[in-house]
Amino acid sequence: MIQFSHVYKTYLGPVHALRNIEFEIDKGEFVFLTGPSGAGKTTLFRMISAYDKPSSGVVRVSGSSIDELNANTVAYFRRKIGVVFQDFKLLKDRTLAENVALPLTVKGHPQKLIDQKVNELLDQLGLSHRKYQYPAQISGGEQQRVAIARALIHQPGVLIADEPTGNLDPQLSEEIMDLLESVNAQGTTVFVATHDHELVRRRAKRVIELAGGQIVRDSR
Amino acid sequence: MKNLMSSYARTWAQHTGIQFATLSILSATLTVVAIVFVTSFNVNRIMTQWGTDIKLTAYLENDKDLDFALLEKKIQGMDSVKAVEFVGKERALQIFNNQLKDITPEFLSENLDANPLPNSFEITLKEQIKNSESYEVLTKQASLISSFEGIEDVSYGQSWLKNYSAFVSGVTTSGIVVILILLVGSLFIIGNSIRSSISSRKEEIEILELVGATRFSIRLPFVFEGFVTGALTSAIGLFICFFLFSWAKAIISQSAVLARLSETMQFFDYSFIFLFVLGGALIGALGSFLTVRGINDGWSASQGAN
Ligand SMILES: Nc1ncnc2c1ncn2[C@@H]1O[C@H](COP(=O)(O)OP(=O)(O)O)[C@@H](O)[C@H]1O
Ligand SMILES: [Mg+2]
């Protein structure tokens, strides 16, 4: 599902953000990516979501080589993945339902089908009563749940989440992790980056640990 | 379409000031473009109406036993000639006297012993003088005719015709130059307004890219915005131009000297109005396309981050 081989990423400076990264995540796995701030977690995730290309090496996600995507094909690649960020990235001037619907809207699905799917998903997440509200009207934990709903509505094979609990208190963080685990239980490959060791320790999952741009541990 | 309209509405909500400024400047610009068009169109119209029937006078050699009929046939046979009329020297004198009678009756030449005027042909050309090119055609025809056996000289009011045709071409040329300059300016104005729309929607573009919106669908609302702005402002420009035109026409029709001119004056017809608005819309779309092409290439999120 996700495959890194001999991946290096060097920013101008030069900053060696990633060095010789090599790992593989199979379909249906739940994996944590840990490491201190500046270890290279976001850099690695940006490559999985095709926001960046490796300086050298190969990144393969859902059958696509990131290096071979261009400005036209990248859109179709992103429809195969779901991405969640620390800062939610919701559209402030759209209702929650409209936000969740976005991946289907850009694909041009009929509105009726979209409404039906959005209602189903918001129901599952216990957010149906808020669907006509705007992001500013709900709490951070709820916003993150909406963002996760948006990342799942088009049923991607893989969901990646970069510090999804970074802005949330421990209680809400646990709830978000529970949600991600249930998403995984339904078959979606889930890859979560976090620097919160406590959170990781409580769940018996595979952990890949980064430090200084290198993998220092893979619990596989 | 609904999405495009709501996107345009959001631009208005976010940038009411810039939108108003853009709309007024562009409307003013396109008003000027329309005025230049309508002016040069009418100058051409009036000039061609007045300039119809260019007449040459070919004076015949005296003292010679010329076969007038043969020469007339020869001139009539030329492609560019519409009509030829023989004016005998007696008639020429008569005409001359008639004209002179009005001006200086004392100098009537009836008492002249010999008629000093030559026989001549009044030649009307098919070609009308519209620009300097047709002026060249005229001079060519004149020199051709003057080379015929028995023709002494050809006159065609050389200098005023030259000025006249140069004036008509000048109006057309400077009109085109002014219009081109203003249209290039319009591209920049629209581009700038689109740039501000884009910058305030940077986050939205990022998110749309994140969920897999194609480059085309991300750019389309901005190109649409330029299209609507272009169509709207060229329509407003035409509207203002129409009022100014009607006003000018009313003033001219009141003047005793120029009243006849106002009858010839005409505003654009419907097909030109349609083309003008369409042209404005296309320029708007082009201006914004050039801008979105520079700013958004499908990876803006990757470029904007950090
Ligand atoms: N666009 C960039 N240009 C230069 N250096 C960068 C850029 N992005 C990240 N870095 C550097 O790369 C390293 C890894 O950063 P990042 O992947 O954000 O780490 P993490 O997400 O684990 O905190 C850091 O040293 C950071 O300063
Ligand atoms: Mg990070």
XYZ file of C-alpha atoms and ligand atoms in Angstrom:
554
model
C 0.000 0.000 0.000
C 2.792 2.385 0.983
C 6.348 1.661 -0.009
C 9.524 3.717 0.523
C 12.811 2.549 -0.912
C 16.098 4.387 -0.481
C 14.273 7.685 -0.073
C 16.276 10.841 0.556
C 14.917 14.343 0.902
C 17.237 17.306 1.027
C 15.981 20.873 1.298
C 17.989 23.912 0.315
C 20.504 24.682 2.994
C 21.193 21.827 2.729
C 18.858 20.255 5.280
C 18.839 16.472 5.139
C 15.229 16.002 6.216
C 15.106 12.301 5.288
C 17.951 9.851 4.822
C 17.732 6.412 3.274
C 14.152 5.715 4.337
C 13.108 2.150 3.666
C 9.843 0.550 4.798
C 6.625 -0.978 3.591
C 3.052 -0.842 4.937
C 0.612 -3.513 3.815
C -3.052 -3.180 3.047
C -5.166 -3.024 6.213
C -2.306 -2.204 8.593
C -2.424 0.434 11.365
C 0.979 2.059 11.824
C 2.285 4.898 13.997
C 5.125 7.165 12.857
C 6.812 8.691 15.913
C 9.802 10.863 16.622
C 10.624 14.254 18.115
C 9.735 17.506 16.462
C 11.955 18.059 13.412
C 12.579 14.335 12.908
C 11.082 14.409 9.413
C 7.552 13.034 9.981
C 5.766 15.785 8.053
C 8.304 15.608 5.239
C 7.593 11.889 4.902
C 3.820 12.413 4.925
C 4.016 15.156 2.333
C 5.521 12.631 -0.034
C 2.791 10.089 0.604
C 0.164 12.719 -0.276
C 2.172 13.840 -3.318
C 2.793 17.360 -2.059
C 6.483 16.779 -2.524
C 8.748 14.459 -4.441
C 11.755 12.633 -3.040
C 15.211 13.994 -3.880
C 16.144 10.415 -4.646
C 14.645 6.974 -4.140
C 11.138 5.740 -4.860
C 7.833 6.338 -3.037
C 4.921 4.165 -4.105
C 1.385 4.677 -2.771
C -1.715 2.749 -3.889
C 0.067 1.575 -6.984
C 1.339 5.014 -8.074
C 4.933 6.167 -8.101
C 4.882 9.704 -6.663
C 7.780 10.720 -8.860
C 5.819 10.019 -12.010
C 2.789 12.158 -11.144
C 2.360 15.466 -12.916
C 0.143 18.491 -12.376
C -2.732 16.763 -14.173
C -2.503 13.240 -12.762
C -1.860 14.266 -9.159
C -5.548 15.137 -8.722
C -6.621 11.606 -9.657
C -3.994 10.151 -7.336
C -5.288 12.170 -4.393
C -8.750 10.713 -4.919
C -7.307 7.361 -3.859
C -6.036 8.582 -0.492
C -7.439 10.393 2.535
C -5.390 13.013 4.394
C -5.903 14.507 7.855
C -3.886 17.403 9.280
C -3.231 18.824 12.701
C -5.049 22.060 11.781
C -8.084 20.301 10.215
C -8.024 22.411 7.018
C -11.791 22.847 6.790
C -13.357 25.498 4.566
C -14.666 28.171 6.920
C -17.413 29.410 4.633
C -18.951 25.991 3.977
C -21.198 23.982 6.215
C -19.888 20.780 7.786
C -21.951 18.743 5.326
C -20.444 20.671 2.410
C -16.960 20.174 3.813
C -17.429 16.441 4.186
C -18.917 16.240 0.687
C -15.951 17.959 -0.984
C -14.094 14.862 -2.308
C -17.309 13.666 -3.960
C -18.240 17.133 -5.216
C -14.941 17.546 -7.061
C -15.522 14.150 -8.666
C -18.866 15.427 -9.932
C -21.082 12.854 -8.206
C -24.819 13.549 -8.293
C -25.935 15.676 -5.359
C -28.505 13.132 -4.213
C -25.912 10.414 -3.840
C -23.577 12.827 -2.088
C -26.251 13.872 0.427
C -27.020 10.268 1.201
C -23.390 9.327 1.816
C -22.680 12.447 3.869
C -25.716 11.808 6.076
C -24.663 8.212 6.646
C -21.135 9.147 7.621
C -22.084 12.085 9.837
C -24.570 9.753 11.537
C -21.832 7.253 12.309
C -19.669 10.013 13.761
C -22.536 11.434 15.811
C -22.462 14.778 13.990
C -25.739 14.705 12.033
C -27.340 17.376 14.185
C -24.525 19.783 13.248
C -24.375 19.316 9.536
C -25.659 22.787 8.665
C -23.267 24.481 11.084
C -19.946 26.060 10.139
C -16.483 24.979 11.386
C -16.162 27.991 13.701
C -19.317 26.909 15.549
C -17.988 23.535 16.720
C -15.170 22.344 18.991
C -11.686 21.275 17.874
C -12.444 17.616 18.494
C -15.567 17.870 16.377
C -13.697 19.699 13.649
C -11.153 16.903 13.523
C -13.916 14.341 13.278
C -15.380 16.291 10.364
C -11.937 16.353 8.742
C -11.667 12.590 9.180
C -15.136 12.174 7.690
C -13.994 14.221 4.701
C -10.918 12.012 4.354
C -13.100 8.891 4.337
C -16.179 9.849 2.322
C -14.673 8.680 -0.970
C -13.594 5.358 0.622
C -9.849 5.669 0.057
C -7.614 2.643 0.483
C -5.309 4.533 2.779
C -5.786 7.267 5.382
C -2.795 9.268 6.563
C -3.006 11.618 9.534
C -0.192 14.029 10.452
C -0.431 14.847 14.165
C -4.237 14.601 14.134
C -4.396 15.119 17.897
C -1.771 17.870 18.103
C -4.373 20.554 18.826
C -6.584 18.458 21.096
C -6.631 17.659 24.831
C -5.829 14.073 25.974
C -9.477 13.054 26.337
C -10.371 14.155 22.799
C -7.115 12.702 21.492
C -8.141 9.279 22.741
C -11.516 9.623 21.062
C -9.894 10.519 17.742
C -7.535 7.536 18.055
C -10.505 5.260 18.778
C -12.170 6.598 15.651
C -9.081 5.957 13.538
C -8.866 2.418 14.917
C -12.474 1.731 13.961
C -11.784 3.104 10.487
C -8.895 0.657 10.280
C -11.117 -2.153 11.518
C -13.298 -1.589 8.469
C -10.360 -2.293 6.187
C -8.700 1.046 5.546
C -4.930 1.231 5.889
C -4.152 3.886 8.511
C -0.828 5.669 9.019
C -0.628 8.178 11.872
C 2.259 10.524 12.708
C 2.538 11.766 16.288
C 5.165 12.883 18.739
C 2.903 11.865 21.648
C 4.561 8.731 23.031
C 1.869 8.160 25.647
C -0.770 7.884 22.984
C 1.257 5.324 21.074
C 2.175 3.262 24.122
C -1.446 2.611 25.062
C -2.189 0.975 21.722
C -0.470 -2.139 20.613
C 0.326 -1.158 17.054
C 3.283 -1.229 14.753
C 5.537 1.785 15.370
C 8.097 3.310 13.009
C 10.354 5.751 14.849
C 12.235 8.555 13.143
C 15.145 10.578 14.477
C 17.222 13.077 12.539
C 15.625 11.972 9.290
C 16.440 8.276 9.736
C 14.405 5.283 10.849
C 15.769 4.237 14.228
C 13.147 1.624 15.025
C 10.458 -0.388 13.253
C 8.448 -2.611 15.599
C 7.130 -4.789 12.797
C -22.795 26.726 -13.348
C -24.309 27.139 -9.908
C -20.886 26.618 -8.383
C -19.343 29.134 -10.762
C -21.946 31.742 -9.871
C -21.524 31.212 -6.157
C -17.768 31.424 -6.534
C -18.182 34.744 -8.345
C -20.529 35.946 -5.627
C -17.917 35.070 -2.999
C -15.308 37.137 -4.811
C -17.698 40.081 -4.646
C -18.263 39.510 -0.954
C -14.550 39.231 -0.222
C -13.340 42.057 -2.460
C -16.216 44.455 -2.923
C -13.826 47.411 -3.169
C -11.455 45.842 -5.666
C -14.359 44.540 -7.729
C -15.909 47.994 -7.926
C -12.595 49.580 -8.823
C -11.940 46.960 -11.493
C -15.416 47.322 -12.899
C -15.279 51.111 -13.099
C -11.789 51.250 -14.608
C -12.587 48.572 -17.150
C -15.943 50.122 -18.005
C -14.212 53.449 -18.573
C -11.530 51.785 -20.694
C -14.055 49.914 -22.783
C -16.153 53.056 -23.157
C -13.127 54.681 -24.762
C -12.615 51.625 -26.957
C -16.256 51.806 -28.033
C -15.967 55.544 -28.706
C -12.877 55.010 -30.848
C -14.710 52.285 -32.728
C -17.853 54.327 -33.277
C -15.854 57.407 -34.304
C -13.663 55.673 -36.808
C -16.643 53.705 -38.077
C -18.603 56.910 -38.668
C -15.686 58.851 -40.123
C -15.244 56.048 -42.616
C -18.945 55.994 -43.302
C -19.242 59.713 -43.875
C -16.068 59.860 -45.875
C -17.021 57.051 -48.197
C -20.402 58.578 -48.739
C -18.904 61.907 -49.592
C -16.021 60.406 -51.380
C -18.019 58.396 -53.873
C -17.584 59.029 -57.544
C -14.057 60.153 -57.991
C -13.922 62.100 -61.215
C -10.948 62.573 -63.460
C -10.787 65.127 -66.188
C -8.730 64.151 -69.219
C -7.909 67.148 -71.405
C -7.452 66.444 -75.076
C -4.760 67.852 -77.314
C -5.962 70.760 -79.405
C -5.428 71.329 -83.097
C -5.525 67.691 -83.873
C -8.018 65.720 -85.828
C -8.785 63.280 -83.093
C -11.252 60.426 -83.301
C -13.110 61.308 -80.100
C -15.448 58.366 -80.338
C -12.588 55.859 -80.577
C -10.762 57.388 -77.625
C -13.933 57.428 -75.573
C -14.470 53.762 -76.326
C -10.923 52.973 -75.287
C -11.316 54.733 -71.951
C -14.728 53.248 -71.381
C -13.199 49.818 -71.926
C -10.879 50.162 -68.917
C -11.761 47.965 -65.942
C -11.703 50.740 -63.414
C -13.866 53.177 -65.347
C -17.537 53.526 -64.607
C -18.565 56.283 -67.027
C -17.070 58.620 -69.596
C -18.627 61.824 -70.833
C -17.308 63.946 -73.633
C -17.255 67.669 -72.913
C -16.650 69.672 -76.064
C -14.768 72.942 -75.833
C -17.953 74.945 -76.518
C -19.735 73.310 -73.641
C -16.707 73.750 -71.456
C -16.791 77.437 -72.174
C -20.484 77.540 -71.422
C -19.963 75.867 -68.076
C -17.054 78.150 -67.372
C -19.143 81.201 -68.172
C -21.991 79.983 -66.077
C -19.728 79.600 -63.089
C -18.085 82.931 -63.705
C -21.422 84.705 -64.020
C -22.157 84.026 -60.413
C -18.836 85.315 -59.203
C -17.666 88.098 -61.456
C -20.264 89.013 -64.088
C -18.042 91.754 -65.511
C -15.523 89.322 -66.817
C -17.757 87.182 -68.969
C -15.678 85.759 -71.749
C -18.374 85.857 -74.400
C -16.448 88.535 -76.127
C -13.331 86.411 -76.432
C -12.288 85.871 -80.023
C -11.107 82.332 -79.650
C -12.227 79.674 -77.191
C -9.088 78.875 -75.127
C -10.570 75.816 -73.462
C -9.698 72.292 -74.625
C -11.988 69.392 -75.339
C -12.110 66.939 -72.440
C -13.534 63.731 -71.020
C -15.196 63.582 -67.629
C -14.247 60.130 -66.372
C -15.928 58.563 -63.337
C -14.088 55.702 -61.681
C -15.724 52.658 -60.146
C -13.343 52.791 -57.211
C -14.173 54.985 -54.263
C -11.469 56.668 -52.287
C -11.335 55.165 -48.839
C -7.696 54.991 -47.979
C -4.254 55.621 -49.318
C -4.282 52.345 -51.187
C -7.166 53.381 -53.370
C -5.412 56.706 -53.824
C -2.538 54.796 -55.384
C -4.965 53.004 -57.665
C -6.296 56.390 -58.731
C -2.902 57.846 -59.594
C -2.054 54.736 -61.573
C -5.246 55.020 -63.607
C -4.589 58.714 -64.180
C -1.087 58.181 -65.504
C -2.290 55.327 -67.695
C -4.953 57.488 -69.287
C -2.573 60.366 -69.776
C -0.305 58.068 -71.798
C -3.034 57.510 -74.384
C -2.541 59.080 -77.794
C -4.270 62.442 -77.933
C -4.517 63.059 -74.193
C -2.754 66.164 -73.080
C -3.158 65.984 -69.344
C -5.215 64.346 -66.620
C -6.323 66.225 -63.534
C -8.032 64.843 -60.475
C -7.656 67.373 -57.719
C -4.455 65.621 -56.709
C -3.600 67.391 -53.504
C -6.937 67.469 -51.726
C -7.601 63.860 -52.593
C -4.267 62.884 -51.181
C -4.950 64.674 -47.908
C -8.407 63.256 -47.799
C -7.401 59.657 -48.187
C -4.489 60.102 -45.780
C -6.942 61.489 -43.236
C -9.282 58.526 -43.580
C -6.411 56.040 -43.212
C -4.989 58.045 -40.331
C -8.229 57.876 -38.392
C -8.434 54.137 -38.930
C -4.804 53.461 -38.031
C -4.717 55.570 -34.894
C -8.030 54.017 -33.875
C -6.502 50.560 -34.120
C -3.409 51.615 -32.154
C -5.465 53.174 -29.357
C -7.712 50.129 -29.162
C -4.770 47.724 -28.979
C -3.139 49.706 -26.184
C -6.371 49.839 -24.201
C -7.043 46.139 -24.683
C -3.589 45.151 -23.459
C -4.206 47.425 -20.473
C -7.511 45.667 -19.851
C -5.724 42.306 -19.762
C -3.542 43.604 -16.940
C -6.418 45.129 -15.006
C -8.404 41.893 -15.121
C -5.303 39.857 -14.333
C -4.714 41.973 -11.248
C -8.231 41.629 -9.948
C -8.069 37.866 -10.480
C -4.764 37.776 -8.630
C -6.414 39.276 -5.573
C -9.281 36.786 -5.809
C -6.755 33.971 -5.955
C -4.662 35.165 -3.061
C -7.647 35.373 -0.753
C -8.615 31.845 -1.737
C -5.195 30.304 -1.392
C -6.376 28.114 1.442
C -9.432 27.014 -0.476
C -7.317 26.119 -3.498
C -5.007 24.093 -1.250
C -7.917 22.175 0.202
C -9.457 21.584 -3.210
C -6.167 20.161 -4.415
C -6.019 18.014 -1.316
C -9.367 16.382 -2.079
C -8.431 15.749 -5.703
C -9.909 18.667 -7.653
C -8.405 18.846 -11.138
C -6.374 21.794 -12.292
C -9.107 22.631 -14.778
C -11.846 22.749 -12.151
C -9.701 24.892 -9.861
C -8.945 27.394 -12.591
C -12.387 27.483 -14.162
C -14.110 29.734 -11.584
C -11.408 32.378 -12.013
C -11.560 32.252 -15.799
C -15.334 32.481 -15.513
C -14.939 35.492 -13.252
C -12.780 37.199 -15.879
C -15.290 36.281 -18.581
C -18.198 37.794 -16.672
C -16.204 40.902 -15.756
C -15.202 41.378 -19.398
C -18.734 40.903 -20.698
C -20.233 43.165 -18.038
C -17.770 46.008 -18.528
C -17.924 45.934 -22.316
C -21.722 46.064 -22.099
C -21.493 49.026 -19.715
C -18.915 50.645 -22.021
C -21.226 50.278 -25.008
C -24.085 51.680 -22.998
C -22.172 54.810 -21.980
C -20.836 55.163 -25.509
C -24.370 54.966 -26.873
C -25.498 57.841 -24.665
C -22.526 59.976 -25.611
C -23.138 59.158 -29.261
C -26.820 60.092 -29.121
C -25.930 63.285 -27.334
C -23.307 64.210 -29.941
C -25.700 63.371 -32.727
C -28.417 65.573 -31.228
C -26.013 68.497 -30.977
C -24.797 68.064 -34.534
C -28.320 67.828 -35.908
C -29.087 71.216 -34.383
C -26.248 72.903 -36.182
C -27.367 74.391 -39.493
C -24.151 73.496 -41.268
C -23.718 69.952 -40.003
C -27.331 68.794 -39.810
C -26.967 66.616 -42.877
C -23.981 64.917 -41.303
C -26.063 63.704 -38.396
C -28.297 61.789 -40.782
C -25.328 59.739 -41.878
C -24.186 59.036 -38.298
C -25.063 55.586 -37.101
C -24.457 53.490 -33.953
C -23.292 49.861 -34.137
C -25.718 47.234 -35.350
C -26.739 44.266 -33.181
C -24.197 41.862 -34.576
C -21.362 44.278 -33.822
C -22.708 44.856 -30.302
C -22.758 41.095 -29.782
C -19.200 40.771 -31.077
C -18.017 43.652 -28.904
C -19.426 42.105 -25.722
C -18.135 38.678 -26.695
C -14.729 40.192 -27.397
C -14.723 41.859 -23.975
C -15.676 38.577 -22.340
C -12.927 36.695 -24.149
C -10.346 39.299 -23.199
C -11.457 38.989 -19.584
C -11.205 35.214 -19.743
C -7.790 35.454 -21.370
C -6.539 37.964 -18.779
C -7.530 35.705 -15.928
C -6.325 32.555 -17.650
C -2.870 34.086 -18.055
C -2.930 34.875 -14.343
C -4.159 31.512 -13.038
C -1.720 29.752 -15.311
C 1.118 31.574 -13.627
C -0.122 31.042 -10.091
C -1.748 27.639 -9.986
C -0.198 24.557 -11.511
C -1.905 21.924 -9.403
C 0.756 21.863 -6.714
C 0.118 25.170 -5.013
C -0.292 23.474 -1.665
C 3.185 22.040 -1.925
C 4.552 25.417 -2.887
C 2.598 27.378 -0.337
C 3.402 25.184 2.661
C 6.127 25.968 5.206
N 10.403 23.468 3.055
C 11.453 23.260 3.850
N 12.619 23.882 3.592
C 13.706 23.673 4.373
N 13.723 22.860 5.430
C 12.594 22.192 5.746
C 11.398 22.358 4.961
N 10.441 21.578 5.522
C 10.993 20.953 6.573
N 12.289 21.322 6.714
C 13.238 20.803 7.710
O 13.233 19.401 7.628
C 13.330 18.814 8.914
C 12.167 17.886 9.156
O 11.005 18.648 9.316
P 9.537 17.996 9.489
O 9.390 16.940 8.466
O 8.551 19.070 9.518
O 9.646 17.309 10.927
P 8.491 16.841 11.916
O 7.212 16.839 11.172
O 8.918 15.481 12.354
O 8.471 17.808 13.050
C 13.386 19.972 9.898
O 14.737 20.215 10.186
C 12.809 21.122 9.130
O 13.365 22.342 9.558
Mg 5.369 17.771 11.626
